Structure formats: structure tokens, C-alpha cells
Amino acid sequence: MIDRKWMEAALVEARRAFDENEIPVGAVIVKDDHIVSQAHNRCEAEVSPLRHAELLAMEDACQKLGSLDGCTLYVTLEPCAMCAGAMIHLRLPRLVFGAYDPQCGCCGSRIDLGDHWFDHSIETIGGICETECAELLKTFFLALRK
């Protein structure tokens, strides 16, 4: 139940991205049952493919805390290789994501970079609020095609 609560907070961020015409992905980082940081995709607004919700949230959390020790990252879409690599290097202990990404997902779908490939493993749970997360993405991409 607690994972659902925080994923719903990430969905609020994803809806903000949607409203800003960004791919609707949202992220929150939680420590000790409090949100430390929250973000949504800003690739279009900042004209950079590097401005993924996960990276923005992790960057903010590290500035506030110094490390991600004891944190959980909640994100509405399974992270890509770039974001998964950052999670490994930042030694994120726990990841919870919503929708699976069969094309680019690197936390279980295509490959699981946070499993055993490197010197740090990430406890990963996927599929939390999966329907809501996937529907938001589907709605966004259907609107683009019209």
C-alpha cells in the first residue's frame, strides 16, 4: 500500500509533464516516509534529452542529502539505460516503477542493469499503478498521432 501512495505522487508529476507537452513521466524520491524530491520530464522545455524525471529527482535529492542512502525512487515508467546507470553509480537502494517499457526498459524488460551486472544491486519492484501509468503514456502518444 505504501508503494501505491508514493507512485500516486509520481503520477501527479507525470500529469504535470503531460500538461507541459512533455512525455508524461514523473518521479519522486522518498526517505523515511517523506518526499525528498520530485520531478517530471523536462526534455522539451530544457531542450535536452538528458532531462528525464529520474535524473532530475536524483540530482535534487543528492544536493539535499549528499547521497541516496535509504531512499526509494518511484517513477511512472521503467527507467532507460541512462537512468539505470545513474541509479547504479549513485547507489540507489530501491526502485519502484509503474509501467514496463518493453522497448527501452533497463530494469527488467530488456535487461536489468540493477541486478547483478555491477558492484551495486538495486531492489526493484515494477508494475505498481501500472494501468494508470501506461494509460497516461498511451493517451499522450495517441494525441501526438492525431
Short mmCIF file of N, CA, C and O in Angstrom, two decimals:
data_model
loop_
_atom_site.label_atom_id
_atom_site.label_comp_id
_atom_site.label_asym_id
_atom_site.label_seq_id
_atom_site.Cartn_x
_atom_site.Cartn_y
_atom_site.Cartn_z
N MET A 1 0.82 -1.21 0.00
CA MET A 1 0.00 0.00 0.00
C MET A 1 0.86 1.26 0.00
O MET A 1 0.50 2.24 -0.63
N ILE A 2 1.97 1.24 0.72
CA ILE A 2 2.82 2.43 0.78
C ILE A 2 3.42 2.75 -0.59
O ILE A 2 3.54 3.92 -0.95
N ASP A 3 3.78 1.70 -1.34
CA ASP A 3 4.33 1.94 -2.68
C ASP A 3 3.29 2.59 -3.58
O ASP A 3 3.62 3.48 -4.36
N ARG A 4 2.06 2.20 -3.45
CA ARG A 4 0.98 2.80 -4.25
C ARG A 4 0.83 4.29 -3.90
O ARG A 4 0.65 5.12 -4.79
N LYS A 5 0.90 4.61 -2.62
CA LYS A 5 0.78 6.00 -2.19
C LYS A 5 1.84 6.89 -2.86
O LYS A 5 1.51 7.95 -3.40
N TRP A 6 3.07 6.43 -2.86
CA TRP A 6 4.15 7.25 -3.44
C TRP A 6 4.12 7.22 -4.97
O TRP A 6 4.49 8.21 -5.60
N MET A 7 3.64 6.12 -5.55
CA MET A 7 3.50 6.10 -7.01
C MET A 7 2.43 7.08 -7.45
O MET A 7 2.55 7.72 -8.50
N GLU A 8 1.41 7.24 -6.66
CA GLU A 8 0.38 8.24 -6.98
C GLU A 8 0.97 9.65 -6.96
O GLU A 8 0.58 10.50 -7.76
N ALA A 9 1.92 9.90 -6.07
CA ALA A 9 2.62 11.19 -6.06
C ALA A 9 3.45 11.35 -7.34
O ALA A 9 3.51 12.44 -7.92
N ALA A 10 4.07 10.27 -7.79
CA ALA A 10 4.82 10.32 -9.05
C ALA A 10 3.88 10.56 -10.23
O ALA A 10 4.22 11.27 -11.18
N LEU A 11 2.68 10.01 -10.17
CA LEU A 11 1.68 10.24 -11.22
C LEU A 11 1.26 11.70 -11.29
O LEU A 11 0.99 12.22 -12.37
N VAL A 12 1.22 12.38 -10.16
CA VAL A 12 0.92 13.82 -10.16
C VAL A 12 1.98 14.55 -10.99
O VAL A 12 1.67 15.41 -11.81
N GLU A 13 3.24 14.18 -10.79
CA GLU A 13 4.33 14.77 -11.58
C GLU A 13 4.20 14.42 -13.06
O GLU A 13 4.43 15.25 -13.92
N ALA A 14 3.83 13.18 -13.34
CA ALA A 14 3.67 12.76 -14.74
C ALA A 14 2.56 13.57 -15.42
O ALA A 14 2.70 13.96 -16.58
N ARG A 15 1.51 13.86 -14.70
CA ARG A 15 0.42 14.67 -15.26
C ARG A 15 0.89 16.10 -15.52
O ARG A 15 0.46 16.74 -16.48
N ARG A 16 1.77 16.61 -14.68
CA ARG A 16 2.36 17.93 -14.92
C ARG A 16 3.14 17.92 -16.24
O ARG A 16 3.06 18.86 -17.03
N ALA A 17 3.91 16.85 -16.44
CA ALA A 17 4.66 16.72 -17.69
C ALA A 17 3.69 16.70 -18.87
O ALA A 17 3.90 17.38 -19.88
N PHE A 18 2.64 15.94 -18.76
CA PHE A 18 1.62 15.84 -19.81
C PHE A 18 1.08 17.23 -20.15
O PHE A 18 0.99 17.61 -21.31
N ASP A 19 0.74 17.99 -19.10
CA ASP A 19 0.19 19.34 -19.29
C ASP A 19 1.20 20.29 -19.95
O ASP A 19 0.80 21.28 -20.57
N GLU A 20 2.49 20.00 -19.79
CA GLU A 20 3.54 20.82 -20.39
C GLU A 20 4.01 20.28 -21.74
O GLU A 20 5.01 20.70 -22.28
N ASN A 21 3.27 19.30 -22.27
CA ASN A 21 3.60 18.69 -23.56
C ASN A 21 4.92 17.93 -23.54
O ASN A 21 5.60 17.82 -24.56
N GLU A 22 5.28 17.40 -22.40
CA GLU A 22 6.45 16.53 -22.23
C GLU A 22 5.95 15.10 -22.17
O GLU A 22 4.79 14.86 -21.79
N ILE A 23 6.79 14.15 -22.51
CA ILE A 23 6.42 12.75 -22.32
C ILE A 23 6.09 12.59 -20.84
O ILE A 23 6.89 12.95 -19.97
N PRO A 24 4.90 12.09 -20.51
CA PRO A 24 4.42 12.11 -19.13
C PRO A 24 5.05 11.05 -18.22
O PRO A 24 4.48 9.98 -17.98
N VAL A 25 6.21 11.38 -17.74
CA VAL A 25 6.90 10.55 -16.76
C VAL A 25 7.17 11.42 -15.54
O VAL A 25 7.66 12.54 -15.67
N GLY A 26 6.84 10.89 -14.39
CA GLY A 26 7.07 11.61 -13.13
C GLY A 26 7.83 10.73 -12.16
O GLY A 26 7.77 9.50 -12.23
N ALA A 27 8.55 11.39 -11.25
CA ALA A 27 9.36 10.66 -10.27
C ALA A 27 9.33 11.38 -8.93
O ALA A 27 9.26 12.61 -8.87
N VAL A 28 9.37 10.59 -7.87
CA VAL A 28 9.57 11.13 -6.53
C VAL A 28 10.59 10.26 -5.82
O VAL A 28 10.68 9.06 -6.06
N ILE A 29 11.36 10.89 -4.96
CA ILE A 29 12.30 10.16 -4.12
C ILE A 29 11.84 10.32 -2.68
O ILE A 29 11.58 11.44 -2.22
N VAL A 30 11.73 9.17 -2.01
CA VAL A 30 11.21 9.13 -0.66
C VAL A 30 12.27 8.58 0.28
O VAL A 30 12.96 7.60 -0.05
N LYS A 31 12.37 9.22 1.44
CA LYS A 31 13.24 8.72 2.51
C LYS A 31 12.52 8.93 3.83
O LYS A 31 11.96 10.00 4.07
N ASP A 32 12.53 7.91 4.65
CA ASP A 32 11.87 7.98 5.96
C ASP A 32 10.42 8.46 5.86
O ASP A 32 9.97 9.30 6.63
N ASP A 33 9.72 7.94 4.86
CA ASP A 33 8.30 8.22 4.65
C ASP A 33 8.00 9.69 4.34
O ASP A 33 6.92 10.17 4.63
N HIS A 34 8.97 10.39 3.75
CA HIS A 34 8.78 11.77 3.31
C HIS A 34 9.36 11.96 1.91
O HIS A 34 10.41 11.40 1.60
N ILE A 35 8.70 12.77 1.11
CA ILE A 35 9.23 13.08 -0.22
C ILE A 35 10.41 14.02 -0.06
O ILE A 35 10.30 15.09 0.54
N VAL A 36 11.54 13.61 -0.62
CA VAL A 36 12.76 14.40 -0.60
C VAL A 36 12.82 15.27 -1.85
O VAL A 36 13.23 16.43 -1.79
N SER A 37 12.45 14.69 -2.98
CA SER A 37 12.45 15.43 -4.25
C SER A 37 11.39 14.86 -5.17
O SER A 37 10.98 13.72 -5.02
N GLN A 38 10.99 15.69 -6.11
CA GLN A 38 10.01 15.27 -7.10
C GLN A 38 10.31 16.00 -8.39
O GLN A 38 10.81 17.13 -8.37
N ALA A 39 10.02 15.34 -9.50
CA ALA A 39 10.33 15.93 -10.80
C ALA A 39 9.51 15.23 -11.88
O ALA A 39 8.95 14.16 -11.66
N HIS A 40 9.48 15.87 -13.04
CA HIS A 40 8.88 15.26 -14.22
C HIS A 40 9.78 15.57 -15.40
O HIS A 40 10.67 16.42 -15.31
N ASN A 41 9.55 14.85 -16.50
CA ASN A 41 10.37 15.06 -17.69
C ASN A 41 10.39 16.54 -18.08
O ASN A 41 9.37 17.21 -18.04
N ARG A 42 11.59 17.02 -18.49
CA ARG A 42 11.77 18.41 -18.91
C ARG A 42 12.61 18.47 -20.18
O ARG A 42 13.27 19.46 -20.44
N CYS A 43 12.60 17.41 -20.96
CA CYS A 43 13.43 17.33 -22.17
C CYS A 43 13.09 18.42 -23.18
O CYS A 43 13.99 19.03 -23.76
N GLU A 44 11.82 18.66 -23.40
CA GLU A 44 11.40 19.67 -24.38
C GLU A 44 11.67 21.08 -23.84
O GLU A 44 12.23 21.91 -24.53
N ALA A 45 11.29 21.33 -22.61
CA ALA A 45 11.43 22.66 -22.01
C ALA A 45 12.89 23.09 -21.91
O ALA A 45 13.22 24.26 -22.11
N GLU A 46 13.76 22.13 -21.61
CA GLU A 46 15.18 22.45 -21.43
C GLU A 46 16.02 22.06 -22.65
O GLU A 46 17.24 22.15 -22.60
N VAL A 47 15.35 21.63 -23.71
CA VAL A 47 15.98 21.26 -24.98
C VAL A 47 17.19 20.34 -24.73
O VAL A 47 18.31 20.60 -25.16
N SER A 48 16.90 19.25 -24.00
CA SER A 48 17.95 18.29 -23.69
C SER A 48 17.34 16.91 -23.46
O SER A 48 16.45 16.76 -22.62
N PRO A 49 17.83 15.90 -24.15
CA PRO A 49 17.33 14.54 -23.93
C PRO A 49 17.78 13.95 -22.60
O PRO A 49 17.38 12.85 -22.25
N LEU A 50 18.58 14.69 -21.85
CA LEU A 50 19.09 14.20 -20.57
C LEU A 50 18.18 14.55 -19.40
O LEU A 50 18.41 14.10 -18.28
N ARG A 51 17.15 15.34 -19.62
CA ARG A 51 16.35 15.86 -18.52
C ARG A 51 15.17 14.93 -18.19
O ARG A 51 14.03 15.35 -18.09
N HIS A 52 15.48 13.67 -17.95
CA HIS A 52 14.48 12.69 -17.54
C HIS A 52 14.09 12.93 -16.09
O HIS A 52 14.90 13.38 -15.27
N ALA A 53 12.85 12.57 -15.77
CA ALA A 53 12.32 12.77 -14.42
C ALA A 53 13.21 12.14 -13.36
O ALA A 53 13.49 12.77 -12.32
N GLU A 54 13.69 10.92 -13.61
CA GLU A 54 14.51 10.23 -12.63
C GLU A 54 15.81 10.99 -12.35
O GLU A 54 16.21 11.15 -11.19
N LEU A 55 16.46 11.44 -13.41
CA LEU A 55 17.73 12.15 -13.24
C LEU A 55 17.52 13.45 -12.49
O LEU A 55 18.32 13.80 -11.61
N LEU A 56 16.47 14.17 -12.82
CA LEU A 56 16.18 15.43 -12.14
C LEU A 56 15.91 15.20 -10.65
O LEU A 56 16.41 15.93 -9.79
N ALA A 57 15.11 14.18 -10.35
CA ALA A 57 14.79 13.88 -8.96
C ALA A 57 16.04 13.42 -8.18
O ALA A 57 16.26 13.85 -7.04
N MET A 58 16.86 12.58 -8.81
CA MET A 58 18.07 12.11 -8.13
C MET A 58 19.06 13.25 -7.91
O MET A 58 19.68 13.34 -6.84
N GLU A 59 19.21 14.11 -8.89
CA GLU A 59 20.11 15.25 -8.76
C GLU A 59 19.68 16.14 -7.59
O GLU A 59 20.50 16.52 -6.75
N ASP A 60 18.40 16.44 -7.52
CA ASP A 60 17.88 17.28 -6.44
C ASP A 60 18.06 16.60 -5.08
O ASP A 60 18.47 17.24 -4.10
N ALA A 61 17.76 15.31 -5.01
CA ALA A 61 17.90 14.58 -3.74
C ALA A 61 19.35 14.55 -3.28
O ALA A 61 19.63 14.72 -2.09
N CYS A 62 20.28 14.34 -4.20
CA CYS A 62 21.70 14.32 -3.84
C CYS A 62 22.16 15.68 -3.34
O CYS A 62 22.97 15.76 -2.40
N GLN A 63 21.67 16.74 -3.94
CA GLN A 63 22.02 18.09 -3.48
C GLN A 63 21.50 18.33 -2.07
O GLN A 63 22.17 18.96 -1.25
N LYS A 64 20.34 17.79 -1.76
CA LYS A 64 19.73 17.97 -0.44
C LYS A 64 20.34 17.06 0.62
O LYS A 64 20.54 17.47 1.76
N LEU A 65 20.61 15.80 0.23
CA LEU A 65 21.01 14.78 1.20
C LEU A 65 22.49 14.39 1.14
O LEU A 65 23.00 13.80 2.08
N GLY A 66 23.13 14.63 0.02
CA GLY A 66 24.51 14.19 -0.15
C GLY A 66 24.64 12.81 -0.76
O GLY A 66 25.62 12.50 -1.40
N SER A 67 23.64 11.96 -0.54
CA SER A 67 23.63 10.62 -1.13
C SER A 67 22.18 10.14 -1.17
O SER A 67 21.30 10.77 -0.59
N LEU A 68 21.98 9.01 -1.82
CA LEU A 68 20.64 8.42 -1.88
C LEU A 68 20.47 7.27 -0.90
O LEU A 68 19.52 6.50 -0.99
N ASP A 69 21.36 7.18 0.06
CA ASP A 69 21.30 6.13 1.08
C ASP A 69 19.93 6.15 1.77
O ASP A 69 19.49 7.20 2.24
N GLY A 70 19.28 5.01 1.81
CA GLY A 70 17.99 4.91 2.48
C GLY A 70 16.81 5.42 1.68
O GLY A 70 15.70 5.51 2.19
N CYS A 71 17.03 5.77 0.42
CA CYS A 71 15.97 6.35 -0.42
C CYS A 71 15.33 5.30 -1.33
O CYS A 71 15.96 4.31 -1.68
N THR A 72 14.10 5.59 -1.73
CA THR A 72 13.42 4.83 -2.77
C THR A 72 13.02 5.80 -3.86
O THR A 72 12.48 6.87 -3.57
N LEU A 73 13.30 5.43 -5.10
CA LEU A 73 12.87 6.20 -6.26
C LEU A 73 11.60 5.57 -6.81
O LEU A 73 11.57 4.37 -7.09
N TYR A 74 10.55 6.38 -6.92
CA TYR A 74 9.30 5.97 -7.54
C TYR A 74 9.21 6.69 -8.87
O TYR A 74 9.33 7.92 -8.92
N VAL A 75 9.02 5.96 -9.95
CA VAL A 75 8.93 6.56 -11.28
C VAL A 75 7.85 5.84 -12.08
O VAL A 75 7.69 4.62 -11.95
N THR A 76 7.12 6.59 -12.87
CA THR A 76 5.95 6.05 -13.55
C THR A 76 6.26 5.15 -14.74
O THR A 76 5.40 4.41 -15.18
N LEU A 77 7.49 5.22 -15.25
CA LEU A 77 7.90 4.37 -16.37
C LEU A 77 9.24 3.72 -16.05
O LEU A 77 10.13 4.37 -15.50
N GLU A 78 9.36 2.47 -16.40
CA GLU A 78 10.62 1.74 -16.19
C GLU A 78 11.80 2.54 -16.76
O GLU A 78 11.76 2.98 -17.91
N PRO A 79 12.83 2.76 -15.96
CA PRO A 79 13.97 3.57 -16.41
C PRO A 79 14.74 2.98 -17.60
O PRO A 79 14.84 1.77 -17.77
N CYS A 80 15.29 3.90 -18.38
CA CYS A 80 16.14 3.56 -19.52
C CYS A 80 17.56 3.26 -19.03
O CYS A 80 17.86 3.37 -17.84
N ALA A 81 18.44 2.94 -19.96
CA ALA A 81 19.83 2.62 -19.61
C ALA A 81 20.54 3.80 -18.96
O ALA A 81 21.31 3.62 -18.00
N MET A 82 20.30 5.01 -19.46
CA MET A 82 20.95 6.19 -18.89
C MET A 82 20.55 6.37 -17.42
O MET A 82 21.41 6.57 -16.56
N CYS A 83 19.26 6.28 -17.15
CA CYS A 83 18.77 6.49 -15.78
C CYS A 83 19.16 5.32 -14.87
O CYS A 83 19.53 5.53 -13.71
N ALA A 84 19.11 4.10 -15.40
CA ALA A 84 19.52 2.93 -14.61
C ALA A 84 21.00 3.03 -14.25
O ALA A 84 21.40 2.73 -13.13
N GLY A 85 21.82 3.48 -15.21
CA GLY A 85 23.25 3.66 -14.93
C GLY A 85 23.48 4.69 -13.83
O GLY A 85 24.32 4.48 -12.95
N ALA A 86 22.74 5.78 -13.88
CA ALA A 86 22.87 6.80 -12.83
C ALA A 86 22.46 6.22 -11.48
O ALA A 86 23.12 6.48 -10.46
N MET A 87 21.41 5.42 -11.45
CA MET A 87 20.96 4.82 -10.19
C MET A 87 22.05 3.92 -9.60
O MET A 87 22.28 3.91 -8.39
N ILE A 88 22.71 3.18 -10.46
CA ILE A 88 23.79 2.29 -10.01
C ILE A 88 24.95 3.11 -9.45
O ILE A 88 25.44 2.85 -8.36
N HIS A 89 25.37 4.12 -10.19
CA HIS A 89 26.50 4.94 -9.74
C HIS A 89 26.19 5.72 -8.47
O HIS A 89 27.08 5.95 -7.64
N LEU A 90 24.92 6.10 -8.30
CA LEU A 90 24.52 6.81 -7.08
C LEU A 90 24.17 5.86 -5.95
O LEU A 90 23.83 6.30 -4.85
N ARG A 91 24.22 4.57 -6.23
CA ARG A 91 23.98 3.52 -5.24
C ARG A 91 22.58 3.60 -4.63
O ARG A 91 22.38 3.43 -3.43
N LEU A 92 21.60 3.86 -5.49
CA LEU A 92 20.21 3.87 -5.06
C LEU A 92 19.85 2.48 -4.53
O LEU A 92 20.08 1.48 -5.22
N PRO A 93 19.30 2.39 -3.33
CA PRO A 93 18.99 1.06 -2.79
C PRO A 93 17.70 0.43 -3.34
O PRO A 93 17.62 -0.78 -3.45
N ARG A 94 16.72 1.28 -3.70
CA ARG A 94 15.41 0.70 -4.05
C ARG A 94 14.73 1.53 -5.13
O ARG A 94 14.70 2.75 -5.06
N LEU A 95 14.16 0.82 -6.11
CA LEU A 95 13.43 1.42 -7.22
C LEU A 95 12.05 0.79 -7.30
O LEU A 95 11.92 -0.43 -7.24
N VAL A 96 11.03 1.64 -7.46
CA VAL A 96 9.68 1.17 -7.72
C VAL A 96 9.19 1.90 -8.96
O VAL A 96 9.25 3.14 -9.01
N PHE A 97 8.75 1.16 -9.98
CA PHE A 97 8.25 1.82 -11.18
C PHE A 97 6.86 1.31 -11.54
O PHE A 97 6.42 0.27 -11.06
N GLY A 98 6.19 2.10 -12.38
CA GLY A 98 4.82 1.79 -12.77
C GLY A 98 4.75 0.94 -14.02
O GLY A 98 4.70 -0.29 -13.96
N ALA A 99 4.76 1.59 -15.18
CA ALA A 99 4.62 0.88 -16.45
C ALA A 99 5.95 0.28 -16.90
O ALA A 99 7.00 0.91 -16.75
N TYR A 100 5.87 -0.91 -17.45
CA TYR A 100 7.05 -1.53 -18.05
C TYR A 100 7.30 -0.89 -19.41
O TYR A 100 6.37 -0.43 -20.06
N ASP A 101 8.56 -0.85 -19.82
CA ASP A 101 8.93 -0.30 -21.12
C ASP A 101 9.63 -1.40 -21.92
O ASP A 101 10.85 -1.57 -21.83
N PRO A 102 8.86 -2.17 -22.72
CA PRO A 102 9.45 -3.29 -23.44
C PRO A 102 10.48 -2.88 -24.49
O PRO A 102 11.31 -3.70 -24.89
N GLN A 103 10.46 -1.63 -24.94
CA GLN A 103 11.41 -1.18 -25.96
C GLN A 103 12.73 -0.73 -25.35
O GLN A 103 13.80 -1.03 -25.88
N CYS A 104 12.68 0.04 -24.27
CA CYS A 104 13.89 0.68 -23.73
C CYS A 104 14.13 0.42 -22.25
O CYS A 104 15.08 0.95 -21.69
N GLY A 105 13.27 -0.34 -21.61
CA GLY A 105 13.38 -0.54 -20.17
C GLY A 105 14.61 -1.35 -19.78
O GLY A 105 14.85 -2.43 -20.32
N CYS A 106 15.36 -0.82 -18.84
CA CYS A 106 16.61 -1.49 -18.41
C CYS A 106 16.58 -1.88 -16.93
O CYS A 106 17.61 -1.96 -16.27
N CYS A 107 15.37 -2.10 -16.42
CA CYS A 107 15.22 -2.55 -15.03
C CYS A 107 14.32 -3.77 -14.98
O CYS A 107 13.56 -3.97 -14.03
N GLY A 108 14.40 -4.59 -16.03
CA GLY A 108 13.65 -5.83 -16.05
C GLY A 108 13.10 -6.21 -17.41
O GLY A 108 13.00 -7.39 -17.71
N SER A 109 12.74 -5.25 -18.23
CA SER A 109 12.12 -5.58 -19.53
C SER A 109 13.14 -6.06 -20.56
O SER A 109 13.11 -7.21 -20.98
N ARG A 110 14.03 -5.17 -21.01
CA ARG A 110 15.06 -5.54 -21.99
C ARG A 110 16.24 -6.21 -21.31
O ARG A 110 16.80 -7.17 -21.80
N ILE A 111 16.62 -5.62 -20.20
CA ILE A 111 17.75 -6.08 -19.39
C ILE A 111 17.54 -5.50 -18.00
O ILE A 111 16.76 -4.58 -17.83
N ASP A 112 18.20 -6.04 -17.01
CA ASP A 112 18.10 -5.49 -15.66
C ASP A 112 19.49 -5.07 -15.20
O ASP A 112 20.23 -5.85 -14.63
N LEU A 113 19.83 -3.83 -15.50
CA LEU A 113 21.17 -3.34 -15.15
C LEU A 113 21.39 -3.26 -13.65
O LEU A 113 22.52 -3.31 -13.19
N GLY A 114 20.32 -3.12 -12.88
CA GLY A 114 20.46 -3.00 -11.43
C GLY A 114 20.51 -4.32 -10.70
O GLY A 114 20.55 -4.37 -9.48
N ASP A 115 20.54 -5.43 -11.43
CA ASP A 115 20.50 -6.74 -10.80
C ASP A 115 21.88 -7.21 -10.35
O ASP A 115 22.24 -7.05 -9.21
N HIS A 116 22.68 -7.73 -11.24
CA HIS A 116 23.96 -8.32 -10.83
C HIS A 116 25.12 -7.93 -11.74
O HIS A 116 26.21 -8.47 -11.61
N TRP A 117 24.91 -7.00 -12.63
CA TRP A 117 25.93 -6.67 -13.60
C TRP A 117 27.07 -5.84 -13.02
O TRP A 117 28.18 -5.85 -13.55
N PHE A 118 26.82 -5.10 -11.99
CA PHE A 118 27.82 -4.18 -11.46
C PHE A 118 28.02 -4.44 -9.97
O PHE A 118 27.47 -5.38 -9.42
N ASP A 119 28.79 -3.58 -9.32
CA ASP A 119 29.10 -3.77 -7.91
C ASP A 119 27.98 -3.33 -6.97
O ASP A 119 28.11 -3.39 -5.76
N HIS A 120 26.86 -2.88 -7.52
CA HIS A 120 25.72 -2.46 -6.71
C HIS A 120 24.44 -3.01 -7.32
O HIS A 120 24.21 -2.87 -8.52
N SER A 121 23.62 -3.63 -6.51
CA SER A 121 22.32 -4.13 -6.96
C SER A 121 21.22 -3.24 -6.39
O SER A 121 21.35 -2.72 -5.29
N ILE A 122 20.15 -3.11 -7.14
CA ILE A 122 19.02 -2.27 -6.74
C ILE A 122 17.81 -3.17 -6.55
O ILE A 122 17.42 -3.91 -7.47
N GLU A 123 17.20 -3.10 -5.37
CA GLU A 123 15.94 -3.80 -5.17
C GLU A 123 14.91 -3.13 -6.08
O GLU A 123 14.69 -1.92 -5.97
N THR A 124 14.29 -3.90 -6.96
CA THR A 124 13.40 -3.33 -7.97
C THR A 124 12.04 -3.99 -7.92
O THR A 124 11.94 -5.22 -7.91
N ILE A 125 11.00 -3.15 -7.92
CA ILE A 125 9.62 -3.61 -7.98
C ILE A 125 8.96 -2.88 -9.12
O ILE A 125 8.97 -1.64 -9.17
N GLY A 126 8.40 -3.60 -10.07
CA GLY A 126 7.71 -3.00 -11.21
C GLY A 126 6.24 -3.29 -11.19
O GLY A 126 5.78 -4.21 -10.51
N GLY A 127 5.48 -2.49 -11.93
CA GLY A 127 4.07 -2.73 -12.09
C GLY A 127 3.15 -2.09 -11.06
O GLY A 127 1.97 -2.39 -11.03
N ILE A 128 3.67 -1.19 -10.23
CA ILE A 128 2.83 -0.51 -9.25
C ILE A 128 2.05 0.59 -9.97
O ILE A 128 2.63 1.44 -10.64
N CYS A 129 0.73 0.58 -9.86
CA CYS A 129 -0.16 1.50 -10.60
C CYS A 129 0.11 1.43 -12.10
O CYS A 129 0.00 2.43 -12.81
N GLU A 130 0.44 0.24 -12.56
CA GLU A 130 0.84 0.06 -13.96
C GLU A 130 -0.22 0.55 -14.94
O GLU A 130 0.11 1.23 -15.92
N THR A 131 -1.47 0.24 -14.70
CA THR A 131 -2.53 0.63 -15.62
C THR A 131 -2.62 2.15 -15.76
O THR A 131 -2.66 2.68 -16.88
N GLU A 132 -2.61 2.86 -14.64
CA GLU A 132 -2.72 4.32 -14.66
C GLU A 132 -1.51 4.94 -15.37
O GLU A 132 -1.66 5.87 -16.17
N CYS A 133 -0.33 4.43 -15.07
CA CYS A 133 0.90 4.95 -15.69
C CYS A 133 0.90 4.71 -17.19
O CYS A 133 1.21 5.61 -17.98
N ALA A 134 0.54 3.51 -17.60
CA ALA A 134 0.54 3.16 -19.02
C ALA A 134 -0.54 3.93 -19.77
O ALA A 134 -0.31 4.37 -20.91
N GLU A 135 -1.70 4.11 -19.18
CA GLU A 135 -2.79 4.85 -19.84
C GLU A 135 -2.41 6.30 -20.11
O GLU A 135 -2.75 6.85 -21.15
N LEU A 136 -1.72 6.92 -19.17
CA LEU A 136 -1.30 8.30 -19.36
C LEU A 136 -0.34 8.41 -20.55
O LEU A 136 -0.48 9.30 -21.39
N LEU A 137 0.60 7.49 -20.63
CA LEU A 137 1.53 7.47 -21.76
C LEU A 137 0.79 7.20 -23.08
O LEU A 137 1.03 7.87 -24.08
N LYS A 138 -0.12 6.25 -23.06
CA LYS A 138 -0.88 5.91 -24.26
C LYS A 138 -1.69 7.10 -24.75
O LYS A 138 -1.69 7.42 -25.94
N THR A 139 -2.34 7.79 -23.83
CA THR A 139 -3.14 8.97 -24.18
C THR A 139 -2.27 10.05 -24.80
O THR A 139 -2.64 10.66 -25.81
N PHE A 140 -1.10 10.26 -24.23
CA PHE A 140 -0.17 11.27 -24.74
C PHE A 140 0.25 10.94 -26.18
O PHE A 140 0.19 11.80 -27.06
N PHE A 141 0.68 9.72 -26.42
CA PHE A 141 1.18 9.36 -27.75
C PHE A 141 0.05 9.27 -28.78
O PHE A 141 0.27 9.59 -29.96
N LEU A 142 -1.14 8.87 -28.38
CA LEU A 142 -2.27 8.88 -29.31
C LEU A 142 -2.60 10.31 -29.74
O LEU A 142 -2.89 10.56 -30.91
N ALA A 143 -2.53 11.25 -28.84
CA ALA A 143 -2.80 12.66 -29.17
C ALA A 143 -1.75 13.21 -30.14
O ALA A 143 -2.07 14.02 -30.99
N LEU A 144 -0.51 12.76 -30.01
CA LEU A 144 0.55 13.21 -30.93
C LEU A 144 0.29 12.75 -32.36
O LEU A 144 0.65 13.43 -33.30
N ARG A 145 -0.30 11.59 -32.50
CA ARG A 145 -0.52 11.00 -33.83
C ARG A 145 -1.70 11.60 -34.56
O ARG A 145 -1.87 11.38 -35.74
N LYS A 146 -2.53 12.35 -33.86
CA LYS A 146 -3.73 12.93 -34.49
C LYS A 146 -3.40 14.17 -35.28
O LYS A 146 -2.50 14.86 -35.12
#
